[in-house]
Every structure is written in structure tokens, then in C-alpha cells.
Amino acid sequence: MHSALETLGIQQINNSSCIGGHWCGDTRLDVIESINPSDLKCLAMIRPSTDQEYQHIIAESTQTFATWRTIPAPKRGEMVRRIAQELRRKKHQIGDLVALETGKIKSEADGEVQEMIDIADFAVGQSRMLYGKTMPSERPQHRLYEQWLPLGVVGIITAFNFPVAVWAWNAFIAVIAGNTVIWKPSPKTPLCAIAIQHICNQIMSEMQYQGVFSLFIPDDRILLNQFVEDRQIPLISFTGSSVVGRSINIKVASRLGKCLLELSGNNAVIVDESADINLAIPAIVFAAVGTAGQRCTSTRRLLVHEKLYDTVINHLLHAYQQITIGSPLDSRTVVGPLIDAQAVEKFQQVMMEVKRQQGRIVYGGKIVDTTGYFVEPTLVCAENNWTIVQQETFAPILYVMKFKTLEEAIAIQNNVPQGLSSALFTDNLCHAEHYLSAVGSDCGIANINMGTSGAEIGAAFGGEKDTGGGREAGSDAWKSYMRRQTNTINWGKQVTLAQDILFPMMR
Ligand code: UN1
């Protein structure tokens, strides 16, 4: 067993529900296996959560909320501050575990833990800044203001590709806002969640607030649906595919609950005629092959001005030839494995479709003949209207296309169902401003001279159209985890009606 796992409280067999700091899990059910995608060895086995445990979790979480909401927000921030201290102390070990379980390379895995620390620091500060506005009332001797209050139990469903950071974006902000949280991680990365829950347990026990952070890992859809449909959970935050997100949104909307969605991306980089190639190439390579193309922000489409097309292809080809594929814990590795056999199969299907479309594979296209879910980083000359180009495939496949004018490039970029991230490489100020204007990129994130991935936590994160419209992490995303209450106080001795209404009985 890897030493990082033991340090983080992972045993060979783990229980997956954590209720008030106590672990449980059904010994009668089949275990969930956590598989290392780079050598296919089982890292540990997990006893899945049961229906009964779910009932305990929701009861505990609801009960804890009743007191947690009365704790002053800056004191709630103290809980997150202490968790961040532990994350700093264990950054290296958590990074190892993230690399082992997801297959992302160690420096990106460590970066993910840093992202947790960053959002924790942000949340601690935010705990003193849950600002509401005061407005001048139109009535004499009246005060009019808005205040923000917690929602209740927040459900957080996360994906395998950012097994800890995306939970942290949601959980830390939700908790300083006065909510309690229940985490349903991806069954592909249960150990990362268990390790983080251990840290939360330690701090919750030190601060005598068990039940602020809970975890459950079911192995069936019935329990997941129960969670999503539970009227005791006012907000479900979901990260994953547009297909699953749409069905969750429908279920939550039908009970008039709130959904915070961070769904599929199909992110494009445009290389304008004036682009600095030396800046563009490394940024594109990182965004296309980083995390083996399994970020929701990964660059999937590259639109190149016709005058630079051959040059960019040649530079990319040269860069791709240098990419080393291998163990995520080897510091020389650039690209690790995909998450599982299904992901490899999807990659193969897409490659068959490329061939059917007679697309030119400039580089890669094959699975790597070794143990582990490795595929080659792939460059394909493609057309935007191909079905596979319109869809998000979680693999390091970059579709390259040609354009003549910036307007044409923007139209191609926006002509997909998703709207998460986008980028333009240009040295032309007018083009940059055009791209960022209302007639430019239609995405939630639009960058200039940078890739599409690697967003900082300080700003709001999320996208439009099939990406779901949610905003998480920084800026004013905290408002999604709170309810707004408008308060009007009459501190005078007269009843005054708004809109100049003179009610006869009040004269
Ligand atoms: C995701 O892939 O779901 O911007 C999140 C990025 C990371 C977060 C990605 N900070 O690439």
C-alpha cells in the first residue's frame, strides 16, 4: 500500500458513509474497487453506503444545520481555516493520492490540492464579507435592506477529474455561508473523498461540530435519485456531463429546488493572424493534453488563421513528439492514463469515426500497448459540424480547423452546444476587444493569450448553454449558497404605503 494512503487514513477496506464523524458501510453489498488507472491494481475496496445510512446522514446534517446557522459566519470561517492548515500540511500526500486514483500527473495533482487551499483561504475571507445592500426607502422613517441567510443542507456531487478541488469550491463556500454539506463523490475516485473526509472529521471533532461535512458513496442509481429528489436538500450542486446534469436539473426543478450546474465544455482556442506562436504553442499543448484531456476546461478545438495553419500544425507536431506518456508519479511524465476502460473505448470509437469522416490524424490516434488506460495525445484535422466535434470526449484529442476572418472563427467557436471556456491568441488589440465583446465569445470564460484551462479560484467559474449556467468558486458565487431576504423596518409612528397609495382607513 502506498504510504500516502496510510497517512491519510485509508485502509485496505474502507467504509464509505461518514455520519457525525463515524464511518459505516454495508458489508453485505458488493465492494466498490478503487483502481489505479496506470497499473490497473486495486488501491483499496470500499463498502458502499446504504439507504439506511443515507437516512442517518440527512438527519444528522439537518440537525447540525439547526445550530450551525446560528454560529457567526467568521467563526464558521475558522473551521475552514483549520482544514486549510491540514491541507497545507498534507498537500504532498493528498497530491500523491489524487495522482494515484485519477492518473493525473503529480504536479497537476498537487495543483489541485493547492486549488483547495486557495478556495479555503478565499472562503475564510468571504466569511467576513457576506454583504447585503441597504437601499434608501421611499417611505419616511423606514429602513430597507437585503440580507443573505443560509439555505440548509447542500448536496455536492463531484466528478472524478477534479476529485477534491471542485468539492472544496462548493463545500467551503457553502459552509461559511452557514449550510451543512453532504458529498457524493464519483465512485471512480472514492479514496480521495475518504481522505478529505478524515481531515474534516478531525477538525469537526476539535471544534465540536460533527455533521457539518458528511460523505456518502452509494453504488446504485436508486440512492443517487433519492438524494437528488430529497426535499430536505434545497441546493444540489452537480459537476459532470450535460446529459446527466440535464436529468438532475429536471428532477431538482420538479420539486422547485435549486441546482448549481457545472457541465460539459467544448472549448476552443483561436490563433489569430497576429498571434505570438511561441506563446500559443505551449499554452495549447498544456490545455489540450493536461489531465489527459479530462478537464472540463481542456482545449478540444483549435481554430487557426489560414496564414499560420501549416506553421502551427508543424510546431504542434514537434511538441507532441516530445510528450512522454507514463506513470503520473514519474516527474518526467507529461500525460498519464485515462480514468477507466470505458474512457479508452470512447477514445477508440471517436478515432473510428474520424477515419469514417476521412479526417487526417496528424499525430497519435492509438491506444498505448501497455498495462494501464493509456492513449496517445492526438491531433486531428477536422470539421466543426462533425458529430464527434460537437460533443465533449474526455480524452486528449485536439481537432484542428482553419479560418479566414476573426468573425468566422468566433462563429465556428460558438457553434457548439456547450459554452464553458474559450481563448484567443492575438497581438491585435481591436481583435481582443471584439472577442470579449457581446458579439464575441459566448462562453463563461474567455481568455486572451492564454489557454482555456487552469482558471484561478478568485473569479466565478462556469459556463453557458449546455454547460449549465452555474457559477462556482470566487467572485460573488457565494450568493448561490444563500437565500436573499429583503427587510423593511418602519422605525416611525406612521403607517406609510409605498407607491403613494392613500388607503382611506389610514388617513
Ligand atoms: C473541471 O475540470 O471540472 O480551470 C474543473 C481549470 C481548473 C478546474 C477545472 N481550475 O482547469
XYZ file of C-alpha atoms in Angstrom, residues 271-277 305 308 425-429 431 449:
16
model
C -4.999 31.523 -33.185
C -5.298 34.853 -34.943
C -3.058 36.068 -37.791
C -1.088 38.282 -35.375
C -0.654 35.629 -32.652
C 2.686 35.088 -30.945
C 3.315 31.421 -31.783
C -5.823 31.511 -39.260
C -0.486 30.338 -39.821
C -4.225 34.344 -29.213
C -3.682 37.743 -30.799
C -1.459 40.811 -30.666
C -4.243 42.893 -32.188
C -5.969 44.982 -29.502
C -9.438 41.790 -32.165
C -3.147 34.903 -24.957
